[in-house]
Every structure is written in C-alpha cells, then in structure tokens.
Amino acid sequence: LNIGVDVDVAVKLVKKGRFAATRLVAYQQLKELDAKRADRVLRGVLSNPAYSGRALFLREVMVNGSEADRLSLVEGLEDASDVDRLVIVTAIGDLGLSEFEPQTLALLADTEGVVQARVIETLGVVGGEASFGPLNRIYRLNPKTDGIVSAMARLRTESADKRFLDVAQSGPDTATQVEAIRILALRNSDGGTALLNAIARDSVDGTLRKAAFTALETIGDVESLKVLSSVVLSKGELTRPAQRSLKRLSTNFGAADYLWTEVYKPALDGAVDSDARAGLVLILDGIAGEESLAYLKEVVMDPSSGLESSAQSTLMRWPYIESADVWVEIVSAEGALSLIHISEPTRPERIS
C-alpha cells in the first residue's frame, strides 16, 4: 500500500478501509506522518469493540506500541473479551514479556477452552516461580489439559525440576511417573539424566524402564549408553526397546570411535555368549566408524564367532562406502560361499 503523504486519506482508510490489513498499513503510515493524530485515531479504534481489524491493531500495539499503551492493554485483560485476551496473551508469549506474568497468571482461573490453553502456553514461556503452583495444580488434576505438559516442560523454575524429579522417582502410579519422566527429558533438568539412568538400570517396573530408555535418547550421557548396552546384553524382554534407544542415543551422541572404545567394545568383550553379543552387533551401524567396521569384518570372517548373520545384516545397512571393501574381502576369502548366507538370508528386523 502506497498512501503517499496525505494524512486525511490515511485517516479515512483506517476508519473505512475495506480490508483489515489495509486499515493497519494506513495506520502505520499515519504514525510516520502525524504521530499525534495517529494516537487519537488509535484511541478510537481501541475503544470500539466492533471495529473491523481490531485484532491486528491490538497485536500492533503489543509489538510496536509505546510501553504505556502496551501496559494499558495488559492491565485491561480482566475485563477484555475472549478474542482480545487471546490476541494480547499470544503476543505476551510470542514476545517473551515476562514482566506481564502476574496479569497473565490472573487469567488462569478466569478462562476456559482455547483461551485458557493459550494462557497456559504463555505462562510456560514467561512464567517463573509464581506460575509453578497454579500450573502444577492443573497438571496434577488433569495432565491431559491442553498445553499443560508443554508449559511445565518450559517453565523457568527450579521448583518444577524438583517436583518432576520427585514424581519420576516415587510418583503415586506408573502413568504419573512416566509423564514426569517425559517432562524431565523435555526440561533437561539438572539431575534428570542420573535419575533416568538409575531407573533404566534398577527399576522393577518394565514400563518405567522403557520410558527412561526413551527419555535418555535425547538427554543421555556415556553412563546411559553403558546402562542401555547392559540391558541389551541381558537378553530379556526389554532388549529390543533398549537396542532402539541405545542406537538413537549413540547416533545423537556422535564420536563413533570414542563410543566404540568406551562403551561397545568393553560390553562386547564382557558378553556371556554370541547370542548376547548379537544384540549389540545388530546396531553397530549407529556408531559407524573404522573400529566398529573392523570388528564386523573380523566376526563375519570367523565361522566360530556365531555372529556372521548379525554382522552381515549390519553391514548391509552400513551408511558409508567403506563397507564395500569388507564385502569384497568376504567374497574373495577362501570358503566365502560357506560364510555368506545369501541364498537364504535371515535378516533380523531393522532397528532404528
């Protein structure tokens, strides 16, 4: 829109423009031409609940308005319509205006539906200790309340960390503990990884252990890798989920040769038999590097290893071209046809 320098045209368009966007651009032009008149026009817009394009103007004030105008809108939230509340609260969250936490928090008990969900979401962004108690009460009453998990995951407070650490360790039931574990992973709370390592290693509740496995995929450390590898080697009912989480964490961690030396090789060396080792061999493509590839070559060429099929399966998924050299050596070796089970391959389901 190019209005030129005609103040009167700008005022007319603000008042009677056909489209809301046209009205807003006309107002922005008017501000540049005559700030005082623009301010008077804005007062008229904000005092008219039926004004076409009101939401755009509210957003404009929150983003580009004066501190006084912004404060005026926020302080008027208590008596504002749901539509106005939605626009203003959304802007508070989008702009990270933590100074307006008290006014936003005051709406929590006075809203419902989509507006309350937006209030909750915004408190997750701008809230602190003051917001923790009210949000935690909502979470405890109904963890499925729209936006509450995301808000609790983002809330800037040590109280939330302590709360979810306690619940994850000794909540009233498994479902509540699992949800707390999920939030700990989202928050990446201090002490969270250590607690999840302990749950993954020691808990007698398989559901909790699997939740810990999943959480460790994103916030795990080297100790987490060792815990998960030990679960894989145990050949129990949790081997498969542990394999999946171990591979994902390894991929996220990077440093393939380091992980081979510090985690995988010691675990493989300490395994009780080839069946146990196979669980780790099947996910070695998650730490694809020179050392792990050399190991696969060694075991696939050794008929006594009991790992030929697993190693071949992993080599077929190897992400780098270097594996081609291994295949050439395999098929070139004396007695290779007895080692490569290509005619009737037994390929375990892919783990990713």
mmCIF file of C-alpha atoms in Angstrom:
data_model
loop_
_atom_site.group_PDB
_atom_site.id
_atom_site.type_symbol
_atom_site.label_atom_id
_atom_site.label_comp_id
_atom_site.label_asym_id
_atom_site.label_seq_id
_atom_site.Cartn_x
_atom_site.Cartn_y
_atom_site.Cartn_z
ATOM 1 C CA LEU A 1 0.000 0.000 0.000
ATOM 2 C CA ASN A 2 1.425 3.382 -1.004
ATOM 3 C CA ILE A 3 -0.608 6.148 0.566
ATOM 4 C CA GLY A 4 1.809 8.967 -0.143
ATOM 5 C CA VAL A 5 1.792 11.955 2.213
ATOM 6 C CA ASP A 6 -1.940 12.531 2.522
ATOM 7 C CA VAL A 7 -2.799 12.348 6.194
ATOM 8 C CA ASP A 8 -6.534 12.633 5.565
ATOM 9 C CA VAL A 9 -6.513 9.672 3.200
ATOM 10 C CA ALA A 10 -4.646 7.629 5.788
ATOM 11 C CA VAL A 11 -7.212 8.520 8.455
ATOM 12 C CA LYS A 12 -10.059 7.646 6.105
ATOM 13 C CA LEU A 13 -8.545 4.288 5.280
ATOM 14 C CA VAL A 14 -8.001 3.459 8.958
ATOM 15 C CA LYS A 15 -11.657 4.150 9.621
ATOM 16 C CA LYS A 16 -13.262 2.725 6.499
ATOM 17 C CA GLY A 17 -10.729 0.640 4.606
ATOM 18 C CA ARG A 18 -12.261 -2.445 3.021
ATOM 19 C CA PHE A 19 -9.714 -4.888 4.425
ATOM 20 C CA ALA A 20 -8.277 -5.162 7.928
ATOM 21 C CA ALA A 21 -4.727 -5.322 6.573
ATOM 22 C CA THR A 22 -5.342 -2.085 4.588
ATOM 23 C CA ARG A 23 -6.505 -0.340 7.747
ATOM 24 C CA LEU A 24 -3.428 -1.434 9.661
ATOM 25 C CA VAL A 25 -0.977 -0.330 6.970
ATOM 26 C CA ALA A 26 -2.791 3.011 6.731
ATOM 27 C CA TYR A 27 -2.383 3.433 10.491
ATOM 28 C CA GLN A 28 1.328 2.618 10.290
ATOM 29 C CA GLN A 29 1.715 5.246 7.546
ATOM 30 C CA LEU A 30 -0.236 7.733 9.613
ATOM 31 C CA LYS A 31 2.132 7.230 12.543
ATOM 32 C CA GLU A 32 5.015 8.298 10.341
ATOM 33 C CA LEU A 33 3.148 11.333 9.014
ATOM 34 C CA ASP A 34 1.425 12.645 12.131
ATOM 35 C CA ALA A 35 2.083 10.763 15.359
ATOM 36 C CA LYS A 36 -0.362 12.789 17.448
ATOM 37 C CA ARG A 37 -3.237 12.279 15.060
ATOM 38 C CA ALA A 38 -2.345 8.606 14.771
ATOM 39 C CA ASP A 39 -2.567 8.340 18.537
ATOM 40 C CA ARG A 40 -6.043 9.872 18.551
ATOM 41 C CA VAL A 41 -7.163 7.511 15.802
ATOM 42 C CA LEU A 42 -5.767 4.550 17.746
ATOM 43 C CA ARG A 43 -7.780 5.561 20.835
ATOM 44 C CA GLY A 44 -10.896 5.474 18.720
ATOM 45 C CA VAL A 45 -10.040 2.024 17.349
ATOM 46 C CA LEU A 46 -9.306 0.535 20.770
ATOM 47 C CA SER A 47 -12.497 1.974 22.259
ATOM 48 C CA ASN A 48 -14.641 0.298 19.611
ATOM 49 C CA PRO A 49 -15.103 -3.448 20.255
ATOM 50 C CA ALA A 50 -16.801 -3.874 16.876
ATOM 51 C CA TYR A 51 -14.009 -2.256 14.850
ATOM 52 C CA SER A 52 -13.102 -4.348 11.801
ATOM 53 C CA GLY A 53 -9.472 -5.365 12.143
ATOM 54 C CA ARG A 54 -9.314 -4.789 15.895
ATOM 55 C CA ALA A 55 -7.183 -7.900 16.452
ATOM 56 C CA LEU A 56 -4.493 -6.606 14.107
ATOM 57 C CA PHE A 57 -4.381 -3.290 15.940
ATOM 58 C CA LEU A 58 -4.128 -4.973 19.323
ATOM 59 C CA ARG A 59 -1.212 -7.006 18.025
ATOM 60 C CA GLU A 60 0.369 -3.853 16.573
ATOM 61 C CA VAL A 61 0.208 -2.113 19.928
ATOM 62 C CA MET A 62 1.729 -5.083 21.719
ATOM 63 C CA VAL A 63 4.558 -5.369 19.202
ATOM 64 C CA ASN A 64 5.280 -1.772 18.234
ATOM 65 C CA GLY A 65 3.297 0.407 20.619
ATOM 66 C CA SER A 66 4.573 2.510 23.482
ATOM 67 C CA GLU A 67 5.181 0.941 26.875
ATOM 68 C CA ALA A 68 2.219 2.887 28.237
ATOM 69 C CA ASP A 69 -0.144 1.631 25.543
ATOM 70 C CA ARG A 70 1.083 -1.922 25.928
ATOM 71 C CA LEU A 71 0.634 -1.769 29.701
ATOM 72 C CA SER A 72 -2.846 -0.330 29.248
ATOM 73 C CA LEU A 73 -3.909 -3.299 27.144
ATOM 74 C CA VAL A 74 -2.433 -5.822 29.549
ATOM 75 C CA GLU A 75 -3.982 -4.203 32.596
ATOM 76 C CA GLY A 76 -7.329 -4.323 30.850
ATOM 77 C CA LEU A 77 -7.198 -8.093 30.355
ATOM 78 C CA GLU A 78 -9.519 -8.768 33.276
ATOM 79 C CA ASP A 79 -12.414 -7.025 31.534
ATOM 80 C CA ALA A 80 -11.429 -7.840 27.957
ATOM 81 C CA SER A 81 -13.343 -10.110 25.611
ATOM 82 C CA ASP A 82 -12.069 -13.605 24.924
ATOM 83 C CA VAL A 83 -10.917 -12.555 21.453
ATOM 84 C CA ASP A 84 -8.950 -9.605 22.837
ATOM 85 C CA ARG A 85 -7.490 -11.796 25.558
ATOM 86 C CA LEU A 86 -6.379 -14.341 23.003
ATOM 87 C CA VAL A 87 -4.576 -11.719 20.914
ATOM 88 C CA ILE A 88 -2.895 -9.985 23.836
ATOM 89 C CA VAL A 89 -1.850 -13.131 25.688
ATOM 90 C CA THR A 90 -0.491 -14.627 22.480
ATOM 91 C CA ALA A 91 1.623 -11.518 21.956
ATOM 92 C CA ILE A 92 2.933 -11.716 25.527
ATOM 93 C CA GLY A 93 4.123 -15.234 24.851
ATOM 94 C CA ASP A 94 5.476 -14.549 21.381
ATOM 95 C CA LEU A 95 7.477 -11.576 22.632
ATOM 96 C CA GLY A 96 8.567 -13.253 25.874
ATOM 97 C CA LEU A 97 7.246 -10.397 28.016
ATOM 98 C CA SER A 98 7.925 -11.915 31.416
ATOM 99 C CA GLU A 99 7.064 -8.630 33.139
ATOM 100 C CA PHE A 100 3.431 -9.460 32.387
ATOM 101 C CA GLU A 101 3.451 -12.810 34.171
ATOM 102 C CA PRO A 102 1.173 -11.517 37.013
ATOM 103 C CA GLN A 103 -1.547 -10.278 34.660
ATOM 104 C CA THR A 104 -1.387 -13.451 32.578
ATOM 105 C CA LEU A 105 -1.464 -15.657 35.658
ATOM 106 C CA ALA A 106 -4.555 -13.819 36.904
ATOM 107 C CA LEU A 107 -6.442 -15.081 33.837
ATOM 108 C CA LEU A 108 -5.755 -18.730 34.558
ATOM 109 C CA ALA A 109 -8.812 -19.225 36.758
ATOM 110 C CA ASP A 110 -10.990 -16.925 34.654
ATOM 111 C CA THR A 111 -10.685 -18.582 31.237
ATOM 112 C CA GLU A 112 -11.518 -21.860 29.567
ATOM 113 C CA GLY A 113 -11.135 -23.665 26.280
ATOM 114 C CA VAL A 114 -8.778 -22.225 23.704
ATOM 115 C CA VAL A 115 -8.162 -19.047 25.705
ATOM 116 C CA GLN A 116 -7.110 -20.962 28.804
ATOM 117 C CA ALA A 117 -4.883 -23.195 26.686
ATOM 118 C CA ARG A 118 -3.158 -20.085 25.319
ATOM 119 C CA VAL A 119 -2.784 -18.642 28.835
ATOM 120 C CA ILE A 120 -1.172 -21.907 29.952
ATOM 121 C CA GLU A 121 1.117 -21.930 26.924
ATOM 122 C CA THR A 122 2.159 -18.313 27.529
ATOM 123 C CA LEU A 123 2.890 -18.959 31.203
ATOM 124 C CA GLY A 124 5.195 -21.730 30.087
ATOM 125 C CA VAL A 125 7.179 -19.067 28.238
ATOM 126 C CA VAL A 126 7.072 -16.100 30.621
ATOM 127 C CA GLY A 127 6.270 -17.798 33.918
ATOM 128 C CA GLY A 128 8.529 -18.392 36.881
ATOM 129 C CA GLU A 129 8.108 -19.484 40.481
ATOM 130 C CA ALA A 130 4.769 -17.685 40.829
ATOM 131 C CA SER A 131 3.274 -19.694 37.980
ATOM 132 C CA PHE A 132 4.543 -23.083 39.109
ATOM 133 C CA GLY A 133 1.970 -23.691 41.866
ATOM 134 C CA PRO A 134 -1.158 -22.895 39.808
ATOM 135 C CA LEU A 135 0.105 -24.756 36.746
ATOM 136 C CA ASN A 136 1.142 -27.735 38.845
ATOM 137 C CA ARG A 137 -2.349 -27.942 40.342
ATOM 138 C CA ILE A 138 -3.832 -28.097 36.846
ATOM 139 C CA TYR A 139 -1.276 -30.696 35.840
ATOM 140 C CA ARG A 140 -1.990 -32.875 38.868
ATOM 141 C CA LEU A 141 -5.770 -32.668 38.371
ATOM 142 C CA ASN A 142 -5.604 -33.408 34.642
ATOM 143 C CA PRO A 143 -2.247 -33.939 32.908
ATOM 144 C CA LYS A 144 -4.101 -34.013 29.579
ATOM 145 C CA THR A 145 -5.237 -30.394 29.871
ATOM 146 C CA ASP A 146 -4.393 -28.620 26.630
ATOM 147 C CA GLY A 147 -0.905 -27.128 26.759
ATOM 148 C CA ILE A 148 -0.086 -28.099 30.335
ATOM 149 C CA VAL A 149 2.691 -30.603 29.591
ATOM 150 C CA SER A 150 4.424 -28.184 27.232
ATOM 151 C CA ALA A 151 4.092 -25.369 29.774
ATOM 152 C CA MET A 152 5.503 -27.450 32.608
ATOM 153 C CA ALA A 153 8.360 -28.509 30.355
ATOM 154 C CA ARG A 154 9.313 -24.901 29.593
ATOM 155 C CA LEU A 155 8.579 -23.157 32.893
ATOM 156 C CA ARG A 156 11.660 -21.328 34.178
ATOM 157 C CA THR A 157 11.772 -22.528 37.777
ATOM 158 C CA GLU A 158 13.759 -24.897 39.948
ATOM 159 C CA SER A 159 10.555 -25.914 41.718
ATOM 160 C CA ALA A 160 9.382 -27.648 38.550
ATOM 161 C CA ASP A 161 12.657 -29.554 38.288
ATOM 162 C CA LYS A 162 12.409 -30.735 41.873
ATOM 163 C CA ARG A 163 8.757 -31.639 41.511
ATOM 164 C CA PHE A 164 9.242 -33.845 38.455
ATOM 165 C CA LEU A 165 12.392 -35.442 39.799
ATOM 166 C CA ASP A 166 10.430 -36.466 42.892
ATOM 167 C CA VAL A 167 7.419 -37.710 40.913
ATOM 168 C CA ALA A 168 9.548 -39.663 38.434
ATOM 169 C CA GLN A 169 11.252 -41.425 41.325
ATOM 170 C CA SER A 170 8.269 -42.112 43.554
ATOM 171 C CA GLY A 171 5.022 -40.953 41.987
ATOM 172 C CA PRO A 172 1.623 -42.328 43.031
ATOM 173 C CA ASP A 173 1.342 -44.606 39.998
ATOM 174 C CA THR A 174 3.237 -45.706 36.921
ATOM 175 C CA ALA A 175 1.360 -43.461 34.488
ATOM 176 C CA THR A 176 2.170 -40.374 36.552
ATOM 177 C CA GLN A 177 5.817 -41.378 36.811
ATOM 178 C CA VAL A 178 6.035 -41.955 33.063
ATOM 179 C CA GLU A 179 4.633 -38.479 32.384
ATOM 180 C CA ALA A 180 7.124 -36.963 34.818
ATOM 181 C CA ILE A 181 9.950 -38.790 33.051
ATOM 182 C CA ARG A 182 8.796 -37.348 29.738
ATOM 183 C CA ILE A 183 8.770 -33.835 31.159
ATOM 184 C CA LEU A 184 12.226 -34.283 32.698
ATOM 185 C CA ALA A 185 13.521 -35.113 29.235
ATOM 186 C CA LEU A 186 11.839 -32.043 27.756
ATOM 187 C CA ARG A 187 13.224 -29.832 30.514
ATOM 188 C CA ASN A 188 16.660 -31.494 30.533
ATOM 189 C CA SER A 189 16.643 -30.869 34.266
ATOM 190 C CA ASP A 190 19.780 -30.981 36.375
ATOM 191 C CA GLY A 191 19.936 -34.420 37.923
ATOM 192 C CA GLY A 192 17.453 -35.801 35.411
ATOM 193 C CA THR A 193 19.905 -37.922 33.456
ATOM 194 C CA ALA A 194 21.342 -39.514 36.588
ATOM 195 C CA LEU A 195 17.857 -40.391 37.841
ATOM 196 C CA LEU A 196 16.822 -41.835 34.486
ATOM 197 C CA ASN A 197 19.990 -43.916 34.353
ATOM 198 C CA ALA A 198 19.083 -45.375 37.734
ATOM 199 C CA ILE A 199 15.505 -46.117 36.648
ATOM 200 C CA ALA A 200 16.688 -47.681 33.395
ATOM 201 C CA ARG A 201 19.139 -49.886 35.274
ATOM 202 C CA ASP A 202 17.381 -50.760 38.507
ATOM 203 C CA SER A 203 13.609 -50.349 38.329
ATOM 204 C CA VAL A 204 11.489 -53.486 38.586
ATOM 205 C CA ASP A 205 8.757 -51.806 36.533
ATOM 206 C CA GLY A 206 9.278 -52.547 32.837
ATOM 207 C CA THR A 207 7.038 -49.677 31.759
ATOM 208 C CA LEU A 208 9.112 -47.195 33.749
ATOM 209 C CA ARG A 209 12.334 -48.596 32.375
ATOM 210 C CA LYS A 210 11.103 -48.258 28.796
ATOM 211 C CA ALA A 211 10.048 -44.659 29.492
ATOM 212 C CA ALA A 212 13.526 -43.977 30.847
ATOM 213 C CA PHE A 213 15.095 -45.572 27.756
ATOM 214 C CA THR A 214 13.118 -43.233 25.509
ATOM 215 C CA ALA A 215 13.947 -40.143 27.579
ATOM 216 C CA LEU A 216 17.640 -40.993 27.542
ATOM 217 C CA GLU A 217 17.648 -40.928 23.745
ATOM 218 C CA THR A 218 17.771 -37.131 23.985
ATOM 219 C CA ILE A 219 19.418 -36.338 27.329
ATOM 220 C CA GLY A 220 21.562 -39.421 27.918
ATOM 221 C CA ASP A 221 25.296 -39.436 28.631
ATOM 222 C CA VAL A 222 28.058 -42.034 28.398
ATOM 223 C CA GLU A 223 26.771 -43.736 31.524
ATOM 224 C CA SER A 224 23.361 -44.007 29.828
ATOM 225 C CA LEU A 225 24.996 -45.806 26.917
ATOM 226 C CA LYS A 226 26.606 -48.266 29.300
ATOM 227 C CA VAL A 227 23.312 -48.870 31.100
ATOM 228 C CA LEU A 228 21.446 -49.460 27.848
ATOM 229 C CA SER A 229 24.143 -51.760 26.496
ATOM 230 C CA SER A 230 23.951 -53.873 29.638
ATOM 231 C CA VAL A 231 20.184 -54.206 29.166
ATOM 232 C CA VAL A 232 20.734 -55.312 25.568
ATOM 233 C CA LEU A 233 23.245 -57.937 26.696
ATOM 234 C CA SER A 234 20.830 -59.275 29.313
ATOM 235 C CA LYS A 235 18.691 -60.817 26.539
ATOM 236 C CA GLY A 236 15.495 -60.063 28.453
ATOM 237 C CA GLU A 237 12.127 -58.768 27.344
ATOM 238 C CA LEU A 238 13.472 -55.206 27.292
ATOM 239 C CA THR A 239 16.322 -55.966 24.906
ATOM 240 C CA ARG A 240 14.534 -54.657 21.840
ATOM 241 C CA PRO A 241 13.460 -51.255 23.265
ATOM 242 C CA ALA A 242 16.921 -50.901 24.815
ATOM 243 C CA GLN A 243 18.515 -51.617 21.419
ATOM 244 C CA ARG A 244 16.390 -48.959 19.777
ATOM 245 C CA SER A 245 17.167 -46.319 22.390
ATOM 246 C CA LEU A 246 20.854 -47.219 22.512
ATOM 247 C CA LYS A 247 21.182 -46.822 18.760
ATOM 248 C CA ARG A 248 19.334 -43.499 18.742
ATOM 249 C CA LEU A 249 21.368 -42.119 21.623
ATOM 250 C CA SER A 250 24.588 -43.305 20.004
ATOM 251 C CA THR A 251 23.656 -41.587 16.763
ATOM 252 C CA ASN A 252 22.773 -38.367 18.597
ATOM 253 C CA PHE A 253 25.973 -38.563 20.637
ATOM 254 C CA GLY A 254 28.301 -38.910 17.638
ATOM 255 C CA ALA A 255 32.020 -39.672 18.216
ATOM 256 C CA ALA A 256 31.726 -43.192 16.833
ATOM 257 C CA ASP A 257 35.263 -44.400 17.582
ATOM 258 C CA TYR A 258 35.135 -42.955 21.106
ATOM 259 C CA LEU A 259 31.886 -44.789 21.816
ATOM 260 C CA TRP A 260 33.347 -47.967 20.378
ATOM 261 C CA THR A 261 36.331 -47.776 22.742
ATOM 262 C CA GLU A 262 34.469 -46.621 25.851
ATOM 263 C CA VAL A 263 31.143 -48.432 25.551
ATOM 264 C CA TYR A 264 30.658 -51.009 22.824
ATOM 265 C CA LYS A 265 33.962 -52.902 22.836
ATOM 266 C CA PRO A 266 34.028 -53.385 26.624
ATOM 267 C CA ALA A 267 30.405 -54.517 26.505
ATOM 268 C CA LEU A 268 31.049 -56.972 23.689
ATOM 269 C CA ASP A 269 34.168 -58.305 25.400
ATOM 270 C CA GLY A 270 32.201 -58.888 28.599
ATOM 271 C CA ALA A 271 29.192 -60.559 26.982
ATOM 272 C CA VAL A 272 28.445 -64.088 28.129
ATOM 273 C CA ASP A 273 27.960 -65.547 24.643
ATOM 274 C CA SER A 274 27.463 -64.789 20.969
ATOM 275 C CA ASP A 275 23.684 -64.538 21.354
ATOM 276 C CA ALA A 276 24.151 -61.674 23.775
ATOM 277 C CA ARG A 277 26.764 -60.021 21.543
ATOM 278 C CA ALA A 278 24.391 -60.190 18.589
ATOM 279 C CA GLY A 279 22.127 -57.617 20.229
ATOM 280 C CA LEU A 280 24.902 -55.043 20.037
ATOM 281 C CA VAL A 281 26.298 -56.174 16.694
ATOM 282 C CA LEU A 282 22.919 -55.509 15.111
ATOM 283 C CA ILE A 283 23.120 -51.786 15.984
ATOM 284 C CA LEU A 284 26.781 -51.100 15.253
ATOM 285 C CA ASP A 285 25.724 -49.027 12.249
ATOM 286 C CA GLY A 286 24.679 -46.469 14.880
ATOM 287 C CA ILE A 287 28.385 -45.887 15.591
ATOM 288 C CA ALA A 288 29.673 -46.448 12.054
ATOM 289 C CA GLY A 289 33.432 -45.900 12.129
ATOM 290 C CA GLU A 290 36.749 -47.564 11.400
ATOM 291 C CA GLU A 291 36.891 -49.530 14.650
ATOM 292 C CA SER A 292 33.353 -50.891 14.529
ATOM 293 C CA LEU A 293 33.710 -51.780 10.852
ATOM 294 C CA ALA A 294 36.945 -53.665 11.579
ATOM 295 C CA TYR A 295 35.131 -55.648 14.271
ATOM 296 C CA LEU A 296 32.319 -56.579 11.900
ATOM 297 C CA LYS A 297 34.858 -57.728 9.337
ATOM 298 C CA GLU A 298 36.579 -59.854 11.962
ATOM 299 C CA VAL A 299 33.463 -61.634 13.186
ATOM 300 C CA VAL A 300 31.873 -62.125 9.789
ATOM 301 C CA MET A 301 35.048 -63.851 8.588
ATOM 302 C CA ASP A 302 35.191 -66.083 11.657
ATOM 303 C CA PRO A 303 32.864 -69.109 11.447
ATOM 304 C CA SER A 304 33.301 -69.720 15.157
ATOM 305 C CA SER A 305 32.052 -66.256 16.176
ATOM 306 C CA GLY A 306 28.387 -67.164 15.855
ATOM 307 C CA LEU A 307 27.817 -63.609 14.630
ATOM 308 C CA GLU A 308 28.016 -63.997 10.849
ATOM 309 C CA SER A 309 24.316 -63.397 10.167
ATOM 310 C CA SER A 310 24.043 -60.420 12.535
ATOM 311 C CA ALA A 311 27.229 -58.862 11.174
ATOM 312 C CA GLN A 312 26.081 -59.289 7.587
ATOM 313 C CA SER A 313 22.752 -57.669 8.400
ATOM 314 C CA THR A 314 24.515 -54.675 9.922
ATOM 315 C CA LEU A 315 26.962 -54.402 7.026
ATOM 316 C CA MET A 316 24.035 -54.240 4.638
ATOM 317 C CA ARG A 317 22.844 -51.109 6.462
ATOM 318 C CA TRP A 318 26.300 -49.522 6.778
ATOM 319 C CA PRO A 319 25.988 -45.815 5.917
ATOM 320 C CA TYR A 320 29.463 -45.389 4.409
ATOM 321 C CA ILE A 321 31.073 -46.742 1.252
ATOM 322 C CA GLU A 322 33.950 -48.303 3.187
ATOM 323 C CA SER A 323 31.762 -51.330 3.863
ATOM 324 C CA ALA A 324 32.121 -52.247 0.163
ATOM 325 C CA ASP A 325 35.773 -53.113 0.772
ATOM 326 C CA VAL A 326 34.727 -55.511 3.505
ATOM 327 C CA TRP A 327 32.247 -57.227 1.203
ATOM 328 C CA VAL A 328 34.957 -57.625 -1.437
ATOM 329 C CA GLU A 329 37.253 -59.261 1.124
ATOM 330 C CA ILE A 330 34.476 -61.511 2.318
ATOM 331 C CA VAL A 331 33.534 -62.847 -1.079
ATOM 332 C CA SER A 332 37.188 -63.180 -2.043
ATOM 333 C CA ALA A 333 38.143 -65.191 1.007
ATOM 334 C CA GLU A 334 38.698 -68.932 0.824
ATOM 335 C CA GLY A 335 35.443 -70.694 1.654
ATOM 336 C CA ALA A 336 33.498 -67.453 1.352
ATOM 337 C CA LEU A 337 30.427 -69.124 -0.060
ATOM 338 C CA SER A 338 30.032 -71.080 3.126
ATOM 339 C CA LEU A 339 30.190 -67.893 5.145
ATOM 340 C CA ILE A 340 27.840 -65.656 3.172
ATOM 341 C CA HIS A 341 24.280 -66.825 3.595
ATOM 342 C CA ILE A 342 22.955 -65.039 0.536
ATOM 343 C CA SER A 343 20.833 -67.847 -0.844
ATOM 344 C CA GLU A 344 18.545 -67.928 2.206
ATOM 345 C CA PRO A 345 19.340 -64.773 4.185
ATOM 346 C CA THR A 346 17.999 -64.453 7.683
ATOM 347 C CA ARG A 347 17.726 -60.726 8.192
ATOM 348 C CA PRO A 348 16.596 -59.520 11.586
ATOM 349 C CA GLU A 349 14.104 -56.676 11.604
ATOM 350 C CA ARG A 350 15.797 -53.340 11.191
ATOM 351 C CA ILE A 351 16.449 -51.399 14.371
ATOM 352 C CA SER A 352 16.427 -47.639 14.004
#
